[in-house]
Amino acid sequence: MKKILEKTIKNKLIFIFDFDGVIIDSMQLKGKVFSDIFTKENFYRKKIETYHLRNGSKNRTLKIKYIANKILKLNIKNKNKFYGEKLEKFDKIYNKNLNKIKLISGIKKYLKKIKKDNNKKIYIVTAAPKKEVIKILKINKIFSFFNDIYDVNIEKEKAILKIIKKYSDIDLYKFIFFGDSPKDFIASKKNKIDFCSLLTNKLSTLKNKKTFAKIYDFK
């Protein structure tokens, strides 16, 4: 296991993880589903998938709105109904493929190592819906590792702050957030906790940053 990961197990008490691209390798699949619910044209599919990868931490409703209005420039009469139908279609297709989603390499072993110490706590802070996250965790038999899940209903920055307040007796340097997007980094920076970037998203700009640790997986 990488020295940085061994170091975090030794020195941190509160471990916070983003979900897509950090615990599960789902970003490519989600990009494909966004394309599938809108178009078969390769030109627009590439634009949609690129937008998705560059905006990993945005919730899917905002992505649907952007794709419809900014990429495809659709003339939509009943926008709320249209967005709702697209979201429902996305969820239906994506949920049919949950069994195909693989874990990021080494994550299960890493979680097991953390949980050997009962004083250490593990959380998920994600833009995905909680029910969906729980399903995937249970499929992969890692649900029991997590103390709680904060989902799309709360902004990441606020979710992290709630966790910090829950453990107000623990110094901030004992916290760490694992993410794969600039938004994840900003959320950790604003809460003054350490950040470790997963470089699983080829279009993320985090690779060029020098102020935090970077890994490709948890092996």
PDB file of N, CA and C in Angstrom, residues 26-36 45 48-49 52-53 90:
ATOM      1  N   SER A  26     -17.228   4.772 -11.677  1.00  0.00           N
ATOM      2  CA  SER A  26     -18.533   4.943 -12.331  1.00  0.00           C
ATOM      3  C   SER A  26     -18.620   6.131 -13.282  1.00  0.00           C
ATOM      4  N   MET A  27     -17.571   6.937 -13.353  1.00  0.00           N
ATOM      5  CA  MET A  27     -17.678   8.180 -14.110  1.00  0.00           C
ATOM      6  C   MET A  27     -17.932   7.956 -15.601  1.00  0.00           C
ATOM      7  N   GLN A  28     -17.265   6.979 -16.195  1.00  0.00           N
ATOM      8  CA  GLN A  28     -17.460   6.710 -17.622  1.00  0.00           C
ATOM      9  C   GLN A  28     -18.879   6.216 -17.896  1.00  0.00           C
ATOM     10  N   LEU A  29     -19.365   5.330 -17.034  1.00  0.00           N
ATOM     11  CA  LEU A  29     -20.725   4.808 -17.196  1.00  0.00           C
ATOM     12  C   LEU A  29     -21.754   5.922 -17.109  1.00  0.00           C
ATOM     13  N   LYS A  30     -21.594   6.802 -16.136  1.00  0.00           N
ATOM     14  CA  LYS A  30     -22.554   7.905 -15.985  1.00  0.00           C
ATOM     15  C   LYS A  30     -22.525   8.825 -17.195  1.00  0.00           C
ATOM     16  N   GLY A  31     -21.331   9.061 -17.738  1.00  0.00           N
ATOM     17  CA  GLY A  31     -21.224   9.895 -18.933  1.00  0.00           C
ATOM     18  C   GLY A  31     -21.983   9.286 -20.098  1.00  0.00           C
ATOM     19  N   LYS A  32     -21.860   7.977 -20.235  1.00  0.00           N
ATOM     20  CA  LYS A  32     -22.570   7.265 -21.300  1.00  0.00           C
ATOM     21  C   LYS A  32     -24.083   7.368 -21.103  1.00  0.00           C
ATOM     22  N   VAL A  33     -24.545   7.249 -19.867  1.00  0.00           N
ATOM     23  CA  VAL A  33     -25.985   7.328 -19.598  1.00  0.00           C
ATOM     24  C   VAL A  33     -26.518   8.725 -19.899  1.00  0.00           C
ATOM     25  N   PHE A  34     -25.773   9.752 -19.532  1.00  0.00           N
ATOM     26  CA  PHE A  34     -26.187  11.123 -19.878  1.00  0.00           C
ATOM     27  C   PHE A  34     -26.341  11.272 -21.391  1.00  0.00           C
ATOM     28  N   SER A  35     -25.401  10.709 -22.143  1.00  0.00           N
ATOM     29  CA  SER A  35     -25.492  10.756 -23.605  1.00  0.00           C
ATOM     30  C   SER A  35     -26.712   9.986 -24.104  1.00  0.00           C
ATOM     31  N   ASP A  36     -26.916   8.792 -23.544  1.00  0.00           N
ATOM     32  CA  ASP A  36     -28.000   7.912 -23.991  1.00  0.00           C
ATOM     33  C   ASP A  36     -29.384   8.546 -23.835  1.00  0.00           C
ATOM     34  N   ARG A  45     -22.626  13.547 -28.230  1.00  0.00           N
ATOM     35  CA  ARG A  45     -22.302  12.597 -27.161  1.00  0.00           C
ATOM     36  C   ARG A  45     -20.933  12.929 -26.557  1.00  0.00           C
ATOM     37  N   ILE A  48     -21.272  16.008 -24.388  1.00  0.00           N
ATOM     38  CA  ILE A  48     -21.974  15.692 -23.138  1.00  0.00           C
ATOM     39  C   ILE A  48     -21.062  14.959 -22.166  1.00  0.00           C
ATOM     40  N   GLU A  49     -20.341  13.966 -22.671  1.00  0.00           N
ATOM     41  CA  GLU A  49     -19.478  13.161 -21.805  1.00  0.00           C
ATOM     42  C   GLU A  49     -18.292  13.968 -21.286  1.00  0.00           C
ATOM     43  N   HIS A  52     -19.632  16.202 -18.519  1.00  0.00           N
ATOM     44  CA  HIS A  52     -19.857  15.398 -17.315  1.00  0.00           C
ATOM     45  C   HIS A  52     -18.554  15.159 -16.558  1.00  0.00           C
ATOM     46  N   LEU A  53     -17.502  14.772 -17.265  1.00  0.00           N
ATOM     47  CA  LEU A  53     -16.232  14.463 -16.619  1.00  0.00           C
ATOM     48  C   LEU A  53     -15.571  15.706 -16.018  1.00  0.00           C
ATOM     49  N   PHE A  90     -32.630   8.679 -16.604  1.00  0.00           N
ATOM     50  CA  PHE A  90     -31.239   8.473 -16.195  1.00  0.00           C
ATOM     51  C   PHE A  90     -31.172   7.456 -15.062  1.00  0.00           C
TER      52      PHE A  90
END
